[in-house]
Tab-separated table of C-alpha atoms and ligand atoms in Angstrom:
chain	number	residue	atom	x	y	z
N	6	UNK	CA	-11.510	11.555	-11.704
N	7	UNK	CA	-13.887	11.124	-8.774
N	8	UNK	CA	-12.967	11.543	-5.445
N	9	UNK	CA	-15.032	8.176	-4.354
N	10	UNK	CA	-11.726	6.382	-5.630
N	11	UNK	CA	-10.471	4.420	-2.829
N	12	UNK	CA	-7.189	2.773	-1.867
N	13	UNK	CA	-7.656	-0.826	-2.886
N	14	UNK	CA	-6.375	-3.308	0.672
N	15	UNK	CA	-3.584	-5.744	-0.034
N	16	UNK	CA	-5.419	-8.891	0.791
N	17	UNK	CA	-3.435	-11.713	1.571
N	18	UNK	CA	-6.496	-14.123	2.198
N	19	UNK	CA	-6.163	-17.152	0.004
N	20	UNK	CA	-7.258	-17.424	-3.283
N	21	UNK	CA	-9.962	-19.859	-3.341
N	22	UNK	CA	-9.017	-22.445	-5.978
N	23	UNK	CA	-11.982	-24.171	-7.608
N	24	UNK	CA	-11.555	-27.093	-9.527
N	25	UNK	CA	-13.258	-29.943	-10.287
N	26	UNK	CA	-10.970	-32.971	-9.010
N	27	UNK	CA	-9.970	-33.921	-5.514
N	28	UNK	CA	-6.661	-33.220	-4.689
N	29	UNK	CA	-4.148	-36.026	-4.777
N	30	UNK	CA	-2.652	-37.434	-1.917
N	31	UNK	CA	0.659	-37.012	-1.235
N	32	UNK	CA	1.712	-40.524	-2.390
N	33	UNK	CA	-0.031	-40.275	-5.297
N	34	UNK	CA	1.770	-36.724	-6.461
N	35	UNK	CA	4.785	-38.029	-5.501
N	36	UNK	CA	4.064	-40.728	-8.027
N	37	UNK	CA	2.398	-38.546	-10.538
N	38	UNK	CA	5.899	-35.703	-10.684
N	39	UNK	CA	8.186	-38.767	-10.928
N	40	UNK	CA	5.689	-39.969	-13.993
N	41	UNK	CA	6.227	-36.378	-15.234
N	42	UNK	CA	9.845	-36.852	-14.576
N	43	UNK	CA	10.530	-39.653	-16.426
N	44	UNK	CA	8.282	-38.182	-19.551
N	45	UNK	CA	10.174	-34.643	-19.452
N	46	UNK	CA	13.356	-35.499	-18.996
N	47	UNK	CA	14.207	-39.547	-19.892
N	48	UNK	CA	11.820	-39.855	-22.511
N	49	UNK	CA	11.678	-35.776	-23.338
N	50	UNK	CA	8.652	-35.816	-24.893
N	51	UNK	CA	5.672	-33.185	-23.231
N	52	UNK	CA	2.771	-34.249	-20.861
N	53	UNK	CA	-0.798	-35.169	-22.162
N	54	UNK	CA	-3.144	-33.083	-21.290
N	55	UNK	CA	-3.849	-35.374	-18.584
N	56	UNK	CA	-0.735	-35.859	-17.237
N	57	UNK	CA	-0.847	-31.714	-16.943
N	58	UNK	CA	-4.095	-31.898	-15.206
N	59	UNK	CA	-3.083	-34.491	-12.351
N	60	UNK	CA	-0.222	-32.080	-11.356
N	61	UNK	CA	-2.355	-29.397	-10.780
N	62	UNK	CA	-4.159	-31.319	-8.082
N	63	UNK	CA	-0.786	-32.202	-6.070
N	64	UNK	CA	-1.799	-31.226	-2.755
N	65	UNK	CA	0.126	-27.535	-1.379
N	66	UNK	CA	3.118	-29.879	0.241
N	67	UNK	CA	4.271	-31.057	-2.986
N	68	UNK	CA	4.449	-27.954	-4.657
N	69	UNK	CA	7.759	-27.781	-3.553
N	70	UNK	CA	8.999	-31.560	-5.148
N	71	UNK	CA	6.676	-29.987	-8.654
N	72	UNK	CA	9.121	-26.450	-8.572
N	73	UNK	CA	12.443	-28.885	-8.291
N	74	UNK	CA	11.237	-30.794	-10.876
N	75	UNK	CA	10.074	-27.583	-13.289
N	76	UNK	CA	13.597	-26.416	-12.660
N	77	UNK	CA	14.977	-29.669	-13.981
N	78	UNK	CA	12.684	-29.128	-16.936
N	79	UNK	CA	13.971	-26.164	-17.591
N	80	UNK	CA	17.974	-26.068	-16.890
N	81	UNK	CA	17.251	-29.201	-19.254
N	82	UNK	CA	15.213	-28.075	-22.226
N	83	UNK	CA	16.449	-24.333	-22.027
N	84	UNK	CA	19.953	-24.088	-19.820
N	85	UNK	CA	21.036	-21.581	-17.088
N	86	UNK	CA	20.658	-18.753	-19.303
N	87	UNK	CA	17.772	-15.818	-17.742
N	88	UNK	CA	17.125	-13.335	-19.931
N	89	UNK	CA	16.242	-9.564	-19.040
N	90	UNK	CA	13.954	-7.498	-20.581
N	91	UNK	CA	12.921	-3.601	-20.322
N	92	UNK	CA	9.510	-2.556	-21.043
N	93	UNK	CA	8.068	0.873	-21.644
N	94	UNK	CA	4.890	2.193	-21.441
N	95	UNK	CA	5.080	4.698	-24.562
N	96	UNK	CA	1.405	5.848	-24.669
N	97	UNK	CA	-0.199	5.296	-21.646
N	98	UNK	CA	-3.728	5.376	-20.493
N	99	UNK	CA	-6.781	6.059	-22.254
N	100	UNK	CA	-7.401	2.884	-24.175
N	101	UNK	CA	-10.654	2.185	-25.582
N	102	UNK	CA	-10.618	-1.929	-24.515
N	103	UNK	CA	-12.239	-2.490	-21.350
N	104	UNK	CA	-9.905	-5.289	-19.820
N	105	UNK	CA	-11.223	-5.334	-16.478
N	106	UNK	CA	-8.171	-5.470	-14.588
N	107	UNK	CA	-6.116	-2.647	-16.405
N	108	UNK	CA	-5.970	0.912	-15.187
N	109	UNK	CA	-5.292	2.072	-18.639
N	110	UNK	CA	-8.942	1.490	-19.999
N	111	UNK	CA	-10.565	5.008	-20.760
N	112	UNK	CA	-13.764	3.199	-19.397
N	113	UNK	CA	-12.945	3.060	-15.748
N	114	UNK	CA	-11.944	5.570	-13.337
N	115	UNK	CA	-8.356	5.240	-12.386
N	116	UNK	CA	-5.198	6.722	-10.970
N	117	UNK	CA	-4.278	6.675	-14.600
N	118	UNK	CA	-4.033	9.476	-16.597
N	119	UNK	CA	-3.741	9.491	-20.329
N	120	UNK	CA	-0.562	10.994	-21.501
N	121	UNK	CA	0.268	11.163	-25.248
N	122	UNK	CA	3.143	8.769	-26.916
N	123	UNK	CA	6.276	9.900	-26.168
N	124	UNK	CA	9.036	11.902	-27.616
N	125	UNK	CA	11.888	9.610	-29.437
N	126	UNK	CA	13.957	11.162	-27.488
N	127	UNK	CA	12.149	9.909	-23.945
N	128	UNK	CA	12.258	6.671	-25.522
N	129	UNK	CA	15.299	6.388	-26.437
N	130	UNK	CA	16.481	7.551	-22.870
N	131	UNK	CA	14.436	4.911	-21.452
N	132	UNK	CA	16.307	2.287	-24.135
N	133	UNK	CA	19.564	3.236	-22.966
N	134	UNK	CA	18.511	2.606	-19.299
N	135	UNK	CA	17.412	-0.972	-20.372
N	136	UNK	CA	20.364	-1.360	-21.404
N	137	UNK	CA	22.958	-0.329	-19.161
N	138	UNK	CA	20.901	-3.208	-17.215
N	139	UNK	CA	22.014	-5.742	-18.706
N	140	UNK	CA	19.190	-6.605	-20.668
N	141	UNK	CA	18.910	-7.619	-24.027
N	142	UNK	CA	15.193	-6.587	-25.329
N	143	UNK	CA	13.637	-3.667	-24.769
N	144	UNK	CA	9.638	-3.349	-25.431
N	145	UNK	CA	7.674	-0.310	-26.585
N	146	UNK	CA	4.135	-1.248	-25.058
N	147	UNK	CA	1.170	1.000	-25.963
N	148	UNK	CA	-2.561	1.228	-24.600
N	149	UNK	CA	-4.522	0.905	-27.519
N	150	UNK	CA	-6.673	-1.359	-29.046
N	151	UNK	CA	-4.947	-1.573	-32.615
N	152	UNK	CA	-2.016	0.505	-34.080
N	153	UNK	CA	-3.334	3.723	-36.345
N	154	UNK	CA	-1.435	4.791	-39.149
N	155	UNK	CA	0.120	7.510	-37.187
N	156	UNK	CA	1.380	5.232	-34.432
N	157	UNK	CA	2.969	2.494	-36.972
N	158	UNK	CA	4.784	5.142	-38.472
N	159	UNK	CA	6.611	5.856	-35.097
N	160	UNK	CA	7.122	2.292	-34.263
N	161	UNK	CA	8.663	2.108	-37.635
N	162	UNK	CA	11.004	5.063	-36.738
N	163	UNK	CA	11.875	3.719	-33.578
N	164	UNK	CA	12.474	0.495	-33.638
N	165	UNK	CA	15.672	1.249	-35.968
N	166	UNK	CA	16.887	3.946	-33.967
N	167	UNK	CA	17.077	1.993	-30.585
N	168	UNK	CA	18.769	-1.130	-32.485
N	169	UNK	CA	20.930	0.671	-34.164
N	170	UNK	CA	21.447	2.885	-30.685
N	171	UNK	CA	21.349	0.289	-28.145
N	172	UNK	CA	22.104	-3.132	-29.688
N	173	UNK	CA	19.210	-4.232	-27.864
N	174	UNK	CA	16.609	-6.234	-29.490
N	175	UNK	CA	13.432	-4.228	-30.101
N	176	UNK	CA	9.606	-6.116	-29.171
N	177	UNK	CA	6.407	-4.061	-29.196
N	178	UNK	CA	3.160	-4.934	-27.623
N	179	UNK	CA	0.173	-2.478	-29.964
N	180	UNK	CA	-2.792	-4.267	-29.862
N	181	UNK	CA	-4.631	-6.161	-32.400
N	182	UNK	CA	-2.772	-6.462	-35.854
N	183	UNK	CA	-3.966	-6.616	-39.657
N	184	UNK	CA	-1.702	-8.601	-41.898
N	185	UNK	CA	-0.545	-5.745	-43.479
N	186	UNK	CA	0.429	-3.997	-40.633
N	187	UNK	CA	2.300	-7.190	-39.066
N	188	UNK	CA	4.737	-7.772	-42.403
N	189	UNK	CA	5.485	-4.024	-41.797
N	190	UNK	CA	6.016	-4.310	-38.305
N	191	UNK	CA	8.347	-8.034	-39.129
N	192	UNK	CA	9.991	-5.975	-42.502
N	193	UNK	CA	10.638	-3.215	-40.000
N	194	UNK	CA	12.810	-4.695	-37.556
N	195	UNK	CA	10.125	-6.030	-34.751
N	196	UNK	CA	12.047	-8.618	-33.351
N	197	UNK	CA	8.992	-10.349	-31.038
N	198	UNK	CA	5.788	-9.001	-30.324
N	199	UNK	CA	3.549	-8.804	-27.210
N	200	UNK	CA	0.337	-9.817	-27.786
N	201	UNK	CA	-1.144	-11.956	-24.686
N	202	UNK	CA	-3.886	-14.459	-24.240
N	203	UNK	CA	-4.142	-13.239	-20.731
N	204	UNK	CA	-7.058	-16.049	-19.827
N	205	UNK	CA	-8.976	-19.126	-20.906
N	206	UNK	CA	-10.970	-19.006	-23.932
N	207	UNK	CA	-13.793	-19.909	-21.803
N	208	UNK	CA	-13.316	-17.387	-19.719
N	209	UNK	CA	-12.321	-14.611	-21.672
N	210	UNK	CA	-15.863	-13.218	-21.816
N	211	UNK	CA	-15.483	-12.227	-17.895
N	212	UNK	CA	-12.359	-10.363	-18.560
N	213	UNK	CA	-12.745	-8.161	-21.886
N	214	UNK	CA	-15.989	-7.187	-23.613
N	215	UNK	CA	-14.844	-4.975	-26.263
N	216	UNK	CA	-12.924	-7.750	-28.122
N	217	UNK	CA	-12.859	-11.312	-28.567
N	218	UNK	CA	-10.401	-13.954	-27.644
N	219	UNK	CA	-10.563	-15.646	-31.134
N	220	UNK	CA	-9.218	-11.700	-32.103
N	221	UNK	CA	-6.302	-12.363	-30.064
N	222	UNK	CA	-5.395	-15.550	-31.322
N	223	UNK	CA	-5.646	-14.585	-34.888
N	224	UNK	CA	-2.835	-11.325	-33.528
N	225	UNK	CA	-0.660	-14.030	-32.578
N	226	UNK	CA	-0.770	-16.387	-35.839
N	227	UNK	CA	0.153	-13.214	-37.687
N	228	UNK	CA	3.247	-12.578	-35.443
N	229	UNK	CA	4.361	-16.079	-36.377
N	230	UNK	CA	3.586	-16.023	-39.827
N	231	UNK	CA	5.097	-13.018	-40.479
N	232	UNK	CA	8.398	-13.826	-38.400
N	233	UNK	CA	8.320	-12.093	-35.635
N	234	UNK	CA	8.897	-13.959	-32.412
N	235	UNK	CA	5.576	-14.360	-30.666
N	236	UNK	CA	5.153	-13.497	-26.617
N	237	UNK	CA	2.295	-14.852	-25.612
N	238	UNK	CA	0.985	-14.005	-21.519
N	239	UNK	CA	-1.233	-15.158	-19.386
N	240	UNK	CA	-2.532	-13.257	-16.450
N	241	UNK	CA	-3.611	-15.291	-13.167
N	242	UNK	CA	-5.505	-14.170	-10.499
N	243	UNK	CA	-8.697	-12.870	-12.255
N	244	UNK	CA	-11.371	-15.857	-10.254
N	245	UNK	CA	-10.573	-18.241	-13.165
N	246	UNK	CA	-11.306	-22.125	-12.037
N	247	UNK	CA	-7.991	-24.091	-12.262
N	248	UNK	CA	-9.381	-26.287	-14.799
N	249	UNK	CA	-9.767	-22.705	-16.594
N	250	UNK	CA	-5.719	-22.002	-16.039
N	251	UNK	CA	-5.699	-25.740	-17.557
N	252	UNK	CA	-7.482	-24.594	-20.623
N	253	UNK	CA	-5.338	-21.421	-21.014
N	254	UNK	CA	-2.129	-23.892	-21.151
N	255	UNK	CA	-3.420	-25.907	-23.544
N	256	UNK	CA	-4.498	-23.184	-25.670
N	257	UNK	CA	-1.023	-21.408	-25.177
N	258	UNK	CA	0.296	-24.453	-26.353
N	259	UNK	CA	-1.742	-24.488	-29.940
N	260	UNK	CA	-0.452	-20.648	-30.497
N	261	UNK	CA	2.978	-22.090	-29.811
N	262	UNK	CA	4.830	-18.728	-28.585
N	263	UNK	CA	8.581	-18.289	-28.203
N	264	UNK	CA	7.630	-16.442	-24.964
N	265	UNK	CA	5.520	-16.535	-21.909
N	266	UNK	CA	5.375	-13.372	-19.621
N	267	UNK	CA	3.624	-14.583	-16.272
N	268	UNK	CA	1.824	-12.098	-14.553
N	269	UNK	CA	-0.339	-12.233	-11.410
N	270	UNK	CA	-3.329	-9.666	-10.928
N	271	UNK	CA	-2.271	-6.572	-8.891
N	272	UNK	CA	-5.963	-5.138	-8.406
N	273	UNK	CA	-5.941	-1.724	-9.492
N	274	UNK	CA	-8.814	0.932	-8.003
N	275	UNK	CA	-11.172	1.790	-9.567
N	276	UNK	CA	-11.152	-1.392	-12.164
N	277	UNK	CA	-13.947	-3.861	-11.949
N	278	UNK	CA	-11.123	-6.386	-10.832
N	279	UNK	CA	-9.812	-3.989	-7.425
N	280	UNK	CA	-11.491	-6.255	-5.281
N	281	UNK	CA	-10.234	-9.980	-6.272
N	282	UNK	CA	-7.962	-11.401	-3.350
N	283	UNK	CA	-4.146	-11.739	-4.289
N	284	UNK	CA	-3.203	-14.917	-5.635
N	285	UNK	CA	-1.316	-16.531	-2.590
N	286	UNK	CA	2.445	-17.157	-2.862
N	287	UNK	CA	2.845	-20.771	-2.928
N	288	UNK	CA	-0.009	-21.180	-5.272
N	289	UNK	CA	1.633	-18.669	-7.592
N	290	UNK	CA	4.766	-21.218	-7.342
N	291	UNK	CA	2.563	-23.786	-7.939
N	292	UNK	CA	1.365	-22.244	-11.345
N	293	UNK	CA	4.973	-21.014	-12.326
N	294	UNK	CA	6.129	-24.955	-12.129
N	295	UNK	CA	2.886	-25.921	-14.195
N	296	UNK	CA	3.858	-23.456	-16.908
N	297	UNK	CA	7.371	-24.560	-17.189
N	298	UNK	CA	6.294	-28.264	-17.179
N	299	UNK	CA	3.582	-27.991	-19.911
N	300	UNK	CA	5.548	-25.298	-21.574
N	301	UNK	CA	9.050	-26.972	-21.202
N	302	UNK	CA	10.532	-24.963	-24.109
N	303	UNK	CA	9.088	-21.371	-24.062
N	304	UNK	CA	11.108	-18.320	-22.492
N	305	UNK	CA	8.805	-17.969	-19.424
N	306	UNK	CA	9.519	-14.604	-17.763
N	307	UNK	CA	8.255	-12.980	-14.558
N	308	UNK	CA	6.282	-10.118	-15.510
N	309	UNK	CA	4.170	-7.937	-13.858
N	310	UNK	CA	3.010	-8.763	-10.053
N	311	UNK	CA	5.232	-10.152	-8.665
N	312	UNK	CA	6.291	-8.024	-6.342
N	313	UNK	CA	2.922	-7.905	-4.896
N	314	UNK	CA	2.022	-11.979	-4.817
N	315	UNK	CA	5.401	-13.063	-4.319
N	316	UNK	CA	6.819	-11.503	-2.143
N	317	UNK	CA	9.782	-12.981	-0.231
N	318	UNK	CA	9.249	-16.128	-2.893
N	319	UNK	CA	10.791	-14.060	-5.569
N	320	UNK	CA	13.909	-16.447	-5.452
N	321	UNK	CA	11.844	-19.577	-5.250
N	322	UNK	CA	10.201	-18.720	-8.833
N	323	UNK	CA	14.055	-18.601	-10.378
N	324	UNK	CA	14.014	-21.843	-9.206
N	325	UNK	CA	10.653	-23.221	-10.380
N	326	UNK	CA	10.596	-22.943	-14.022
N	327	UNK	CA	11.299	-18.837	-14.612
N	328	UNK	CA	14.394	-18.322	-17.170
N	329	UNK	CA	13.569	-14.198	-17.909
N	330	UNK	CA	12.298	-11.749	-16.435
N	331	UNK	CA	10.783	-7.852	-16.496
N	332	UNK	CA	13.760	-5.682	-14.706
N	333	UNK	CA	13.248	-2.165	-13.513
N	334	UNK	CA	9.742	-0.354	-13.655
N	335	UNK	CA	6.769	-1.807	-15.276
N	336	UNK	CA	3.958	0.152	-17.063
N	337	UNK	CA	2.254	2.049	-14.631
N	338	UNK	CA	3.664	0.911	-11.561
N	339	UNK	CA	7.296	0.273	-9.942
N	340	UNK	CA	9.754	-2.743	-9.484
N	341	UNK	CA	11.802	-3.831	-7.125
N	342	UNK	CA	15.741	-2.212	-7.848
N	343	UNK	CA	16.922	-3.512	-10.517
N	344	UNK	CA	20.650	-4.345	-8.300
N	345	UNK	CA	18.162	-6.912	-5.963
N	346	UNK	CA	17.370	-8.935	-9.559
N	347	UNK	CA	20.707	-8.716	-10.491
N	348	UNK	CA	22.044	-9.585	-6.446
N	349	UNK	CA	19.726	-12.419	-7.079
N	350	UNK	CA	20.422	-13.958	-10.391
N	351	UNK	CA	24.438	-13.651	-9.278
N	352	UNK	CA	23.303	-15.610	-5.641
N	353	UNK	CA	21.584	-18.529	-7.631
N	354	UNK	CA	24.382	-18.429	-9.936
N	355	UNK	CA	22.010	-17.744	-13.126
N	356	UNK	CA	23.647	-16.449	-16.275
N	357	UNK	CA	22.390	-13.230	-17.662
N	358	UNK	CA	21.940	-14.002	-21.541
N	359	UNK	CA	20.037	-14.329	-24.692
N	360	UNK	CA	17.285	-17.403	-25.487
N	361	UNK	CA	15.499	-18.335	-28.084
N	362	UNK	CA	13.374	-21.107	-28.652
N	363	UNK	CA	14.364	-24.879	-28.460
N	364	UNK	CA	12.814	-26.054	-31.195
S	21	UNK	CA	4.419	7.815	1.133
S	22	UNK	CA	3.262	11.535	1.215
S	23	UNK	CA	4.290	12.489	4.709
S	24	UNK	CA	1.151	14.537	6.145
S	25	UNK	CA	3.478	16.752	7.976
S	26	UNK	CA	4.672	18.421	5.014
S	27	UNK	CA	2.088	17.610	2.413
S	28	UNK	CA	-1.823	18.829	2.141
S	29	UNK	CA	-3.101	16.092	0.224
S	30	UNK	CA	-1.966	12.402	-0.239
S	31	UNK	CA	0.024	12.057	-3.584
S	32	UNK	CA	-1.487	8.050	-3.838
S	33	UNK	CA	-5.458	9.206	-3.691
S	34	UNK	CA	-5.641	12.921	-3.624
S	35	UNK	CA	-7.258	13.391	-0.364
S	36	UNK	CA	-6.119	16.427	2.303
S	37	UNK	CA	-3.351	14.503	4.241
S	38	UNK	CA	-6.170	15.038	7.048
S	39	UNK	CA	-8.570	12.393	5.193
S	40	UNK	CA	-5.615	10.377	4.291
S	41	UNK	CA	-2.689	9.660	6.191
S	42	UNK	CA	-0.882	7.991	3.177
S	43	UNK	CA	-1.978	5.087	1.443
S	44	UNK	CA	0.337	5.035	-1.693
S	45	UNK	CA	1.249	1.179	-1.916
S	46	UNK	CA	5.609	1.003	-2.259
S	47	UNK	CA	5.568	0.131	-5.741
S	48	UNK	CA	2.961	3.077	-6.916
S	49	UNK	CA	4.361	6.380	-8.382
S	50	UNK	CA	2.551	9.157	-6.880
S	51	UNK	CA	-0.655	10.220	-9.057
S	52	UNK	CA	-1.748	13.179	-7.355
S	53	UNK	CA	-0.198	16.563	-6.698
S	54	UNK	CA	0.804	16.666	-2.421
S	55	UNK	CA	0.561	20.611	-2.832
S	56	UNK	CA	-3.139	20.348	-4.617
S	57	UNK	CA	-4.454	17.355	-4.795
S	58	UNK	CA	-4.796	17.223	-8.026
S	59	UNK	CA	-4.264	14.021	-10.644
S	60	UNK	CA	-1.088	14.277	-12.162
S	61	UNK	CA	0.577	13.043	-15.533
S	62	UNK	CA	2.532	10.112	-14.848
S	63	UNK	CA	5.205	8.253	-17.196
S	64	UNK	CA	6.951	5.592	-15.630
S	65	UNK	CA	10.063	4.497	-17.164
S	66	UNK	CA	12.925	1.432	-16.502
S	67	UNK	CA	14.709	3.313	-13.949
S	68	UNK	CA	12.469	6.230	-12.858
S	69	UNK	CA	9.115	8.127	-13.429
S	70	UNK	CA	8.214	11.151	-14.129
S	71	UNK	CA	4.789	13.047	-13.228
S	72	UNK	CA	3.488	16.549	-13.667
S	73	UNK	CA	0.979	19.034	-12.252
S	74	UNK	CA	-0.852	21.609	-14.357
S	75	UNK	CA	0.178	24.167	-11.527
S	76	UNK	CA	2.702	22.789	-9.816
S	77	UNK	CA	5.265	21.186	-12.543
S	78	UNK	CA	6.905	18.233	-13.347
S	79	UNK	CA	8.806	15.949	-10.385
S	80	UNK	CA	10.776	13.085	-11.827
S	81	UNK	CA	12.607	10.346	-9.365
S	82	UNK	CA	14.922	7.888	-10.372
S	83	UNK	CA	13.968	4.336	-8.689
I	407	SF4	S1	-5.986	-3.368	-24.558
I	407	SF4	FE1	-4.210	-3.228	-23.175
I	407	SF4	S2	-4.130	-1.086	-22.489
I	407	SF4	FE2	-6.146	-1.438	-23.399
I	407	SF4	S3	-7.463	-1.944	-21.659
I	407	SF4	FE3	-6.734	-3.892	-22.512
I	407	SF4	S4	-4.858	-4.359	-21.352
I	407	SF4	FE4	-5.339	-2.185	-20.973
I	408	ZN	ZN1	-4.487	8.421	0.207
I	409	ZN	ZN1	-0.347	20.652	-7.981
């Protein structure tokens, strides 16, 4: 570790958007979310492509009318129900991939220091925790690019043992998959697994070198075809164009997971990403409706960042298309308290429970 | 936040609490030792984390 490192500045300057349409007017996106209305929840069929794109152009005073109607979308296509999740970083740091915004790479310098997967014991502690949450799914997540041998024989172990332990459903985010080693992963017990799209196809090239997107994609067909649940992310905040965060739902779509974890870049030093600007609050709203509306039917949970982009709006996304969420600590950094989730979800009146895909 | 009075370095970059006053964001865990500086082990769990110095052991905090 050098000691150049420096502490990376919250920046609260607004993202600059780029897209390639003019913003609507405000008559014209109040007409384009009742359009969207009437498609989503009269007719209940999902937007074109089109339809998508106009929405993402209402100007930053209708993003409010777009969030009311996401949270139509989904009390109607999903219910009340918000399901919690705890995650786990089991092996962290040291990964060979080079995402550019992750502090677990091996090829930047970061706070990060690679620590060896943990005892069954530590995990198990950590399931228990999740658990006396509230939650109902608990994810091992570990830095590497693929699972070895070595490491699919502990997942194997594991996964049993915290079922069997905790009642809670098991999900594991490893990396890239073979078939084999998804049907083992499905045959073991896996209930969903992690494997995110993070960005746009088309811009996928600016985040990660040292895999492809199509390598992703195929991942995520195997979790499906094997019978796992898929959960599917997407990252924002990385200088993608909107038309770019347009692409990404669209291709999200194709891969059809039974998940979405949101997150929003929290720069990390050291990572070629520490410098991007946050992505402001209301445009993160604005992106949480867009997901729910083009995703109506996915389990769309707050993951990591939000604390840092949201802020005070952490209530507002509840209400703008967000049925789960990440509660407690993330990988390498903290949460808020779990009791200020929980005080919220009670205050909005939202059901702790268990989804699963409307099909 | 390391608080300089008591520690000599700052447990969010390393630096002597001189150099740094503090400038562990809330949500961080600290990643370096306050007594030497040095970059610690950190596992961050649900409820807690857990980090430890070669010399100076293992601190664990439950958020
Ligand atoms: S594969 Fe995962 S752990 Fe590895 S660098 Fe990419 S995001 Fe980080
Ligand atoms: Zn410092
Ligand atoms: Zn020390």
């Amino acid at each position: 570790m050098s000691d150049t490192l420096q502490p990376v500045q919250i920046s609260r300057k607004p993202t600059p958007s780029r897209g390639s349409r003019t913003p609507l007017t405000a008559d014209e996106a109040r007409r384009a979310i009742r359009a969207a209305e009437t498609a989503l929840l009269d007719e209940r069929r999902m937007l074109t492509a089109e339809e998508l794109a106009e929405l993402a152009y209402v100007p930053d005073g209708s993003v409010p009318s777009l969030a009311s109607l996401a949270h139509e979308v989904r009390l109607a296509w999903c219910g009340p129900e918000v399901e919690v999740e705890g995650i786990l970083s089991a092996k962290t740091g040291g990964c060979p991939e080079d995402c550019h915004f992750c502090s677990q790479s091996s090829k930047f310098d970061t706070v990060v220091k690679a620590t060896p997967f943990l005892d069954t014991d530590e995990v198990l502690e950590a399931a228990r925790e999740t658990a006396a949450l509230g939650a109902s799914e608990f994810c091992i997540v570990l830095a590497v690019r693929g699972p070895d041998e070595r490491t699919m024989q502990r997942l194997l172990e594991l996964v049993p043992l915290i079922n069997g332990e905790t009642g809670l459903n098991v999900a594991v985010s490893a990396g890239i998959l073979t078939p084999e080693q998804a049907k083992r992963l499905a045959d073991g017990g896996v209930h969903r697994y992690n494997h995110n799209l993070e960005t746009a196809k088309s811009y996928f090239p600016q985040v990660v070198t040292s895999h492809d997107w199509t390598e992703r994609e195929q991942t995520c067909e195997l979790v499906r075809e094997h019978g796992m649940e898929l959960c599917c992310g997407a990252l924002l905040g990385m200088g993608e164009s909107i038309d770019q965060r347009l692409e990404l739902l669209g291709q999200l779509r194709e891969v059809d997971p039974t998940e979405v974890p949101l997150n929003f870049l929290k720069p990390m030093a050291g990572t070629p990403f520490a410098h991007l600007p946050a992505v402001e609050p209301l445009e993160a709203i604005r992106w949480i409706a867009l997901f729910r509306i083009a995703l109506p039917t996915v389990i769309l949970r707050y993951a990591g960042g939000r604390e840092f982009t949201l802020g005070d709006l952490q209530a507002m996304g509840m209400t703008s298309g967000i049925n789960a969420l990440i509660i407690g600590n993330y990988l390498t950094y903290l949460g808020r308290s779990p009791q200020e989730d929980l005080k919220m979800l009670d205050d909005l009146r939202m059901p702790v429970g268990l989804l699963s895909k409307v099909i | 936040m390391s608080n300089p009075t008591e520690a000599a370095h700052c447990d969010g970059c390393g630096k002597p609490s001189i150099e740094c006053a503090g400038c562990r964001w809330e949500y961080d865990p600290p990643h370096y030792c306050a007594q030497c500086g040095v970059r610690m082990a950190v596992n961050v769990s649900p409820n807690g984390w857990k980090a430890r110095c070669k010399t100076h052991g293992e601190l664990t905090r439950l958020t």
